XYZ file of C-alpha atoms in Angstrom:
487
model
C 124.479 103.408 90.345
C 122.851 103.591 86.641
C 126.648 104.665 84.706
C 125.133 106.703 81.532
C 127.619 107.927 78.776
C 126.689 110.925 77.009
C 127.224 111.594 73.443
C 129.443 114.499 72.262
C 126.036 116.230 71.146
C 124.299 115.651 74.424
C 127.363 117.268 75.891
C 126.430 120.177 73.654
C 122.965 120.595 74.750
C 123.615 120.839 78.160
C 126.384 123.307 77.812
C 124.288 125.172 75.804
C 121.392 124.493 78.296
C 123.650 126.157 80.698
C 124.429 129.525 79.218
C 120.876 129.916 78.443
C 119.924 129.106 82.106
C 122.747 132.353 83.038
C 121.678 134.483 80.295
C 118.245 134.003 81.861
C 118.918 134.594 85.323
C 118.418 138.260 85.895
C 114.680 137.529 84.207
C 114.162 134.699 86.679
C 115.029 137.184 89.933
C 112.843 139.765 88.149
C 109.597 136.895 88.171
C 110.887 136.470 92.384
C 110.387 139.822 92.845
C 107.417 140.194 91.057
C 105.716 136.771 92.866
C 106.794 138.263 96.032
C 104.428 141.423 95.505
C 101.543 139.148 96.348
C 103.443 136.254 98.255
C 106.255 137.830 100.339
C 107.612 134.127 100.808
C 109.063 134.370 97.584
C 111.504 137.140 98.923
C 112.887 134.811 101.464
C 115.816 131.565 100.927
C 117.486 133.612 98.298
C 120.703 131.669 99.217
C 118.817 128.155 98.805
C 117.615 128.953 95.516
C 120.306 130.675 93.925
C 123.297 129.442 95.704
C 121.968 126.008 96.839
C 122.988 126.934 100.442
C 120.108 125.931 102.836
C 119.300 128.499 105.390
C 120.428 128.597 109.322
C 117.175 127.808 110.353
C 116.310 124.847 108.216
C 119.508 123.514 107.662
C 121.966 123.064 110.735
C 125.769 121.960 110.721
C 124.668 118.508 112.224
C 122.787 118.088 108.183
C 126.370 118.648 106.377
C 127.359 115.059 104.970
C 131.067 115.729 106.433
C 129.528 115.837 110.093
C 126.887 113.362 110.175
C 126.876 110.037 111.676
C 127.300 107.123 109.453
C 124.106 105.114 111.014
C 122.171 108.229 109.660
C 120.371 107.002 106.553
C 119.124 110.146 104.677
C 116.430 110.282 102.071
C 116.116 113.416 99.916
C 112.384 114.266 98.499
C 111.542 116.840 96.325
C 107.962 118.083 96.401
C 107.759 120.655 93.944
C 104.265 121.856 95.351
C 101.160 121.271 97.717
C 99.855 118.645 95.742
C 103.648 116.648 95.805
C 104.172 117.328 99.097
C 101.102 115.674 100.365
C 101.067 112.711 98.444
C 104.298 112.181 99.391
C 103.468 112.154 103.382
C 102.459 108.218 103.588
C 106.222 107.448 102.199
C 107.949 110.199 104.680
C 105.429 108.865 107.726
C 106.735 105.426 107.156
C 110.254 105.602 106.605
C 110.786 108.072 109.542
C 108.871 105.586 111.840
C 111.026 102.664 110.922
C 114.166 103.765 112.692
C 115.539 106.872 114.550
C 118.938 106.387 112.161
C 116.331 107.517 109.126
C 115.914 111.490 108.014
C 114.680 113.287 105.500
C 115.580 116.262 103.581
C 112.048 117.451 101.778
C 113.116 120.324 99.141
C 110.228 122.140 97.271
C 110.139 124.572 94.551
C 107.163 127.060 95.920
C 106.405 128.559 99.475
C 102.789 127.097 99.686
C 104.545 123.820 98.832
C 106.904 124.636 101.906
C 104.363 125.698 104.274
C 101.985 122.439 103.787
C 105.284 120.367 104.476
C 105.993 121.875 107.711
C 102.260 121.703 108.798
C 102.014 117.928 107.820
C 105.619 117.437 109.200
C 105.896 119.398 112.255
C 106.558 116.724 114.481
C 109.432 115.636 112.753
C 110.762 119.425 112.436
C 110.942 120.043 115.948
C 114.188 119.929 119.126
C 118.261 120.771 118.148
C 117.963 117.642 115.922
C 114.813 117.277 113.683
C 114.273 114.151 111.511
C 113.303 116.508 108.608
C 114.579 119.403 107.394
C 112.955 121.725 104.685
C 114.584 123.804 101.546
C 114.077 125.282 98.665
C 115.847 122.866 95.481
C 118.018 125.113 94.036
C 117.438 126.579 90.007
C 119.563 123.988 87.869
C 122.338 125.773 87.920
C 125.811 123.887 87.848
C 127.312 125.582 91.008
C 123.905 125.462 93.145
C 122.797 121.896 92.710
C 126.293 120.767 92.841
C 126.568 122.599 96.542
C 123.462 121.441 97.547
C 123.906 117.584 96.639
C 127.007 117.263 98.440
C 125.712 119.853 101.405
C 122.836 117.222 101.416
C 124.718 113.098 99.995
C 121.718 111.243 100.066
C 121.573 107.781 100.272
C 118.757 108.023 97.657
C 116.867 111.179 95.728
C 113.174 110.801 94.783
C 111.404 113.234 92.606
C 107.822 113.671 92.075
C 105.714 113.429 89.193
C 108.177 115.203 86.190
C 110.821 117.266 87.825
C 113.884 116.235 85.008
C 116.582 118.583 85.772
C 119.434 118.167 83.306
C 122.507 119.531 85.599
C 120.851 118.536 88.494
C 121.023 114.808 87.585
C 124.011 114.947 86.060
C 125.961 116.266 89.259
C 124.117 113.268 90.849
C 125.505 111.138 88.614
C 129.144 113.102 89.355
C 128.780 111.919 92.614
C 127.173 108.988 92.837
C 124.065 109.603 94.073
C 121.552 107.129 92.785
C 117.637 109.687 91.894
C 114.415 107.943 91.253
C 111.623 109.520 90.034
C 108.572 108.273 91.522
C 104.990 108.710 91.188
C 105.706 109.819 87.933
C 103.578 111.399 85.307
C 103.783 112.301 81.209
C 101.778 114.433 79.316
C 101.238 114.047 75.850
C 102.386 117.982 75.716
C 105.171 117.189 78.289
C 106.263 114.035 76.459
C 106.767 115.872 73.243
C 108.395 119.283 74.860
C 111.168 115.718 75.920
C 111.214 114.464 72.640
C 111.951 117.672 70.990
C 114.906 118.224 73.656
C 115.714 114.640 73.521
C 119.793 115.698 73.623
C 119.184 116.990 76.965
C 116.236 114.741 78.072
C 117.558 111.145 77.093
C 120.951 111.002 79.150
C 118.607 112.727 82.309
C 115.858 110.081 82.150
C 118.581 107.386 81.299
C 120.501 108.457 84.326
C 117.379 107.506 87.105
C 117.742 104.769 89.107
C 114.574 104.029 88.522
C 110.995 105.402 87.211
C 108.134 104.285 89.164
C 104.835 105.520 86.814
C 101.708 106.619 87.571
C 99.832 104.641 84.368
C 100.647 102.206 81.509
C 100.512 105.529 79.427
C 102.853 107.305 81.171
C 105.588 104.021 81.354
C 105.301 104.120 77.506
C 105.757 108.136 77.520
C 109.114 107.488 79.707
C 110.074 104.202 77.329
C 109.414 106.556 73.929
C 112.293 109.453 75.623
C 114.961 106.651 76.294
C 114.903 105.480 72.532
C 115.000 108.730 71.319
C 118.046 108.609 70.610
C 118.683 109.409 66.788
C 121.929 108.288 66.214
C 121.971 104.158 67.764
C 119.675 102.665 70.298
C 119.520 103.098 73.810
C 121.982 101.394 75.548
C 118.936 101.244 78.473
C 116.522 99.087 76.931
C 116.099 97.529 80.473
C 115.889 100.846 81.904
C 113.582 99.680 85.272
C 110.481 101.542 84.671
C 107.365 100.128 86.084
C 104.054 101.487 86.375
C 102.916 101.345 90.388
C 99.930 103.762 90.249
C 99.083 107.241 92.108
C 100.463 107.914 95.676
C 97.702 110.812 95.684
C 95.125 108.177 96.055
C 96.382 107.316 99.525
C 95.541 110.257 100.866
C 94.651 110.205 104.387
C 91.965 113.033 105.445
C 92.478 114.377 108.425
C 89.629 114.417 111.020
C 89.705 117.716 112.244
C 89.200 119.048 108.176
C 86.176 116.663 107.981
C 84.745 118.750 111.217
C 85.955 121.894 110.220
C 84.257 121.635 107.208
C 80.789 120.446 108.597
C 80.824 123.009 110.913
C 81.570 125.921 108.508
C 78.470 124.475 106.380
C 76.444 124.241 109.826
C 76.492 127.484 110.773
C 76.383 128.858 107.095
C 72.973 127.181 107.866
C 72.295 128.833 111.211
C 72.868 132.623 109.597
C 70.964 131.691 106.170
C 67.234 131.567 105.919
C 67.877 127.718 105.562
C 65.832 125.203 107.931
C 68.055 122.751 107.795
C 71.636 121.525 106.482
C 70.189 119.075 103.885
C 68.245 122.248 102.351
C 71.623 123.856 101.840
C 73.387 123.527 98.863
C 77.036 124.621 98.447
C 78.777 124.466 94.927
C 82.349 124.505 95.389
C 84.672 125.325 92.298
C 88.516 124.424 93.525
C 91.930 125.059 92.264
C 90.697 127.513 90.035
C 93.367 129.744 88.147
C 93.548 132.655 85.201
C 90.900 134.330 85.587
C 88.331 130.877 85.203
C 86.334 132.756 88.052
C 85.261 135.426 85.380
C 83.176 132.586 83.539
C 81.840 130.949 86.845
C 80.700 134.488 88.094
C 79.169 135.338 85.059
C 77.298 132.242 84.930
C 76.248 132.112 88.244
C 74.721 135.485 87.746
C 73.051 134.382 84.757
C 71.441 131.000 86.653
C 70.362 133.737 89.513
C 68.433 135.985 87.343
C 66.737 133.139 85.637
C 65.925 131.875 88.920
C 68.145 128.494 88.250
C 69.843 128.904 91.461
C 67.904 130.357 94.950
C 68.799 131.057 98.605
C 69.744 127.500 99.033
C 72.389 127.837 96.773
C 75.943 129.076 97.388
C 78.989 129.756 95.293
C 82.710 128.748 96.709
C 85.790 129.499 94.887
C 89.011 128.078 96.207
C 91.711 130.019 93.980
C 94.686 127.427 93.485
C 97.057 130.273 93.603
C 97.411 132.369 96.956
C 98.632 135.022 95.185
C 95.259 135.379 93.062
C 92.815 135.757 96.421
C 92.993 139.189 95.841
C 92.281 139.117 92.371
C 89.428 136.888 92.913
C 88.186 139.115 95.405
C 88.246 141.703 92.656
C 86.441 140.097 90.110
C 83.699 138.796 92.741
C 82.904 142.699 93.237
C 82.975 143.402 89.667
C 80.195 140.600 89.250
C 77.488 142.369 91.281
C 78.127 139.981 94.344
C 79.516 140.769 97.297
C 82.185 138.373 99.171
C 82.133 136.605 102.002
C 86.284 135.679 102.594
C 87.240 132.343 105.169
C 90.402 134.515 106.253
C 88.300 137.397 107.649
C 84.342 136.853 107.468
C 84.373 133.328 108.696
C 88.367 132.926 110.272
C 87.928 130.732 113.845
C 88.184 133.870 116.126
C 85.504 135.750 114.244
C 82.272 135.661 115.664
C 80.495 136.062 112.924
C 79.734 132.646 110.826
C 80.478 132.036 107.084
C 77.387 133.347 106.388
C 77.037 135.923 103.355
C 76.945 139.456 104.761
C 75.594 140.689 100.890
C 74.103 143.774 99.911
C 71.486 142.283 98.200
C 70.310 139.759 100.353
C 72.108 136.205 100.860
C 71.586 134.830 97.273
C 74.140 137.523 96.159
C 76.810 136.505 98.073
C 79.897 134.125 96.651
C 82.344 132.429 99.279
C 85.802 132.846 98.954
C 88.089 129.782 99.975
C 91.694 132.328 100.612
C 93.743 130.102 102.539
C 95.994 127.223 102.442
C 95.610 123.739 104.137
C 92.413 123.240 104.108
C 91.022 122.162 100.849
C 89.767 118.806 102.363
C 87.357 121.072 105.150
C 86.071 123.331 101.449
C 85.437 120.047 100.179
C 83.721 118.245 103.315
C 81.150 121.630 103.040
C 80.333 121.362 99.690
C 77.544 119.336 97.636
C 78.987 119.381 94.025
C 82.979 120.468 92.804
C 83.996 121.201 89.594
C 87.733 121.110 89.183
C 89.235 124.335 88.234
C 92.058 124.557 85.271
C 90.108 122.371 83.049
C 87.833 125.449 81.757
C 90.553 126.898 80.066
C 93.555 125.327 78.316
C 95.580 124.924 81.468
C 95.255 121.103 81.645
C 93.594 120.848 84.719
C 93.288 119.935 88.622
C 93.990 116.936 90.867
C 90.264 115.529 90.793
C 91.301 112.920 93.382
C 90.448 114.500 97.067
C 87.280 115.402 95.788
C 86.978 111.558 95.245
C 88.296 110.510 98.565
C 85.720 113.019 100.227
C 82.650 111.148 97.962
C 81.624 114.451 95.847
C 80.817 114.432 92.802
C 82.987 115.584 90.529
C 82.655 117.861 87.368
C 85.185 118.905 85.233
C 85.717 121.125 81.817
C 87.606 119.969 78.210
C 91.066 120.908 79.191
C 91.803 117.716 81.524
C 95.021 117.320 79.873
C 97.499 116.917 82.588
C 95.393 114.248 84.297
C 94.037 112.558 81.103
C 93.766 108.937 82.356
C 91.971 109.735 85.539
C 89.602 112.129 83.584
C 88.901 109.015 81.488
C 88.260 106.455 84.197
C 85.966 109.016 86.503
C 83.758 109.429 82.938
C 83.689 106.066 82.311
C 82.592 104.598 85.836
C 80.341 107.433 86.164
C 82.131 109.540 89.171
C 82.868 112.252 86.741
C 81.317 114.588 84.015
C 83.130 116.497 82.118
C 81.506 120.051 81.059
C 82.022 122.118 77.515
C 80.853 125.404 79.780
C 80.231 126.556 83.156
C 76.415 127.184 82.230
C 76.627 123.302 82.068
C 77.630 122.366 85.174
C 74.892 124.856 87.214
C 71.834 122.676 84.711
C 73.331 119.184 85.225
C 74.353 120.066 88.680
C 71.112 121.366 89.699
C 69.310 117.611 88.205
C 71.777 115.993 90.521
C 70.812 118.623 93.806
C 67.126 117.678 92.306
C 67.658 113.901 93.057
C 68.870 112.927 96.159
C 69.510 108.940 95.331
C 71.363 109.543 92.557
C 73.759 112.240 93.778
C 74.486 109.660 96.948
C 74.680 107.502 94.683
C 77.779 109.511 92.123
C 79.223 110.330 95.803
C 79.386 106.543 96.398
C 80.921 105.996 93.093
C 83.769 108.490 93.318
C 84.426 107.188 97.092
C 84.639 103.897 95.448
C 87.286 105.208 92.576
C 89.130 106.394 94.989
C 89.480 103.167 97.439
C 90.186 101.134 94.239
C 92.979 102.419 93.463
C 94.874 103.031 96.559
C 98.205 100.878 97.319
C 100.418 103.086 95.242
C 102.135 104.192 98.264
C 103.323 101.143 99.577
C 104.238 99.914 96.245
C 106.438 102.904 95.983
C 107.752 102.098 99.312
C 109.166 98.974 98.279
C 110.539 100.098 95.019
C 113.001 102.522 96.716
C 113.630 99.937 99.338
C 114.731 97.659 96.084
C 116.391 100.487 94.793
C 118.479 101.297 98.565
C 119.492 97.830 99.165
C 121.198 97.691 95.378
C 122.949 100.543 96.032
C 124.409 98.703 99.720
């Protein structure tokens, strides 16, 4: 266990950091209430996030440290969101097959985050005593993660990407709980948000066990915060931080989303004018948020009236936010186009296909992607994606199952947030990045035009994709490392 001694004015901060955090709480329930107008999820766990007490139905007597077994190895992941929690699945598959004596407890900070977990995991969920168990991580607030961290005593915690919670690692470090932070990532605007709050961000980042990093880039972010110190040098220059790649590059797509999604686009075929699939082009704008769609619909109507885009051509818009279908919906109407929606026009017990049911004919209809899960099948139907977040300042999408699928993949300024893979899809040609969304309809429309190039850009961003797999496993035996020093 990593012993870090904090300065008197690191002490400070996080008391400070702490009365802030309760001065703020009646504004956080307010934002819970207000989330749960369009997600009712976020009206449910109160206890877990608040009180750091899981729930009855996730979290059963036999899960308290004082009555478990001491064969039972547990591992505690926290997946803050869809995105963590399925590139986190290869580690959870493989340490729950290696022995019965090995659970998990998988913590998230968002209810779509939740409900991909127990979809992924639901094998492991099931009987009187499951190998995984879901909660919410508690807010870092002193009395909530301290109840939840001895509620849960890990033999290890991992956390995904950036989640740096000042009293949450410090009560690990109260009671000896060694954290990692794995597949981790470092903005330039997150790395300088640390360095401004390097009181509170030095002795939390000192504190990890270890820091396994997505790039070079983000090792040296990690490196900068631990010799931030202003008043002597870190006392960690051998802090273990290595850079192991991204897990999200071992994502496994499931069979049954590669079928769902070629048989959405085959009868999308049947219902359209269309003779055949090839004919059929479908361009697919994912994880869109803040209102990008305004832009995209505008544009699109601008490409129809010119005569850019024809019956062969169909807009999809996958909101990354549930609670924004609605929304979209909204602003699809106030386009001119009417909207064809996968949870009612085209849900598997309709009978009527994902074709458009438009008022104007079926070049005036816009599919909307308004449900969770199943972003692999909205890929596996479309011909061309451009990542949503990145039109706006927002810093952008996970580009990467886009890759895996072998689409080619667009993208606008704002890449931010995924900087490094932004610049290797540009400069091995699986990605273009976009200034507007009038852009990507001309460019995308040369590609549609050219059938040997656009197979091969898919074969390109297939083949980013397989190159830099192995992260996974790497990770795997870093925490291994990190369990048997701890033994």
């Amino acid at each position: 266990m990593r012993t870090v001694v904090e300065s008197l004015p690191e002490r400070i901060s996080r008391w400070i950091y702490g009365w802030v955090g309760l001065a703020a709480l009646p504004g956080l329930c307010l934002v819970l209430l207000w989330r749960g107008v369009r997600q009712p999820e976020y009206w449910a766990h109160w206890s877990e996030r608040f009180l750091g007490r899981p729930s009855t139905a996730d979290g059963s007597s036999d899960w308290q440290s004082d009555r478990r077994p001491l064969s039972v190895t547990v591992l505690w992941i926290h997946a803050v969101s869809v995105g963590e929690t399925r590139a986190a699945a290869p580690l959870i598959h493989q340490w729950l097959s290696e022995s019965a004596q090995h659970k998990v407890i998988l913590t998230h900070m968002t209810p779509t985050g939740r409900a991909t977990g127990r979809e992924i995991f639901s094998k492991w969920c099931q009987g009187p005593q499951p190998a995984l168990v879901q909660c919410f991580l508690p807010y870092d607030f002193p009395w909530a993660t301290a109840r939840f961290l001895k509620w849960a005593r890990p033999a290890l915690g991992v956390l995904m990407e950036t989640e740096l919670w000042p009293n949450l690692l410090a009560q690990a470090r109260h009671l000896s709980i060694p954290v990692a932070l794995i597949n981790a990532r470092l903005s330039p605007r997150s790395r300088r948000r640390l360095m401004k709050a390097r009181w509170l961000s030095r002795p939390a980042v000192a504190g990890l066990a270890g820091i396994a990093a997505q790039t070079v880039r983000d090792a040296e972010g990690f490196r900068a915060v631990l010799d931030a110190r202003p008043t002597a040098p870190s006392p960690q220059a051998d802090h273990p931080v290595q850079v192991l790649g991204n897990m999200k590059f071992d994502v496994s797509v499931p069979d049954e989303m590669r079928q769902m999604g070629r048989q959405w686009r085959e009868r999308l075929c049947a219902d359209s004018s269309t003779d055949a699939a090839s004919q059929l082009h479908i361009w697919a704008a994912v994880s869109t948020r803040e209102d990008e769609e305004s832009s995209l619909l505008a544009a699109w109507s601008g490409a129809l009236a010119s005569g850019r885009i024809t019956a062969h051509d169909r807009l999809l818009i996958v909101p990354r936010h549930p609670q924004r279908f609605e929304r979209v919906a909204q602003l699809v109407g106030e386009h001119g186009f009417s909207v064809c929606r996968r949870s009612t026009q085209w849900s598997e017990q309709s009978t009527a296909s994902p074709g458009p049911t438009a008022r104007g004919g079926p070049d005036t209809s816009v599919l909307l992607g308004d449900s969770l899960g199943e972003m692999f099948a909205y890929l596996e139907m479309a011909d061309l994606v451009l990542i949503g977040g990145s039109l706006l300042p927002l810093g952008g999408q996970n580009p990467l199952e886009a890759c895996v699928i072998g689409r080619p993949v667009f993208f606008g300024p704002h890449m931010f947030n995924f900087h490094e893979i932004a610049r290797e899809l540009r400069a091995c040609g699986a990605g273009t990045e976009i200034q507007r969304v009038g852009e990507w309809i001309e460019l995308g429309q040369l590609l549609l035009n050219d059938p040997k190039e656009r197979a091969y850009r898919s074969s390109l961003a297939r083949d980013f994709s397989q190159a830099h797999r192995g992260a996974a496993e790497r990770t795997r035996l870093f925490i291994d490392a990190i369990l048997r020093a701890g033994r």
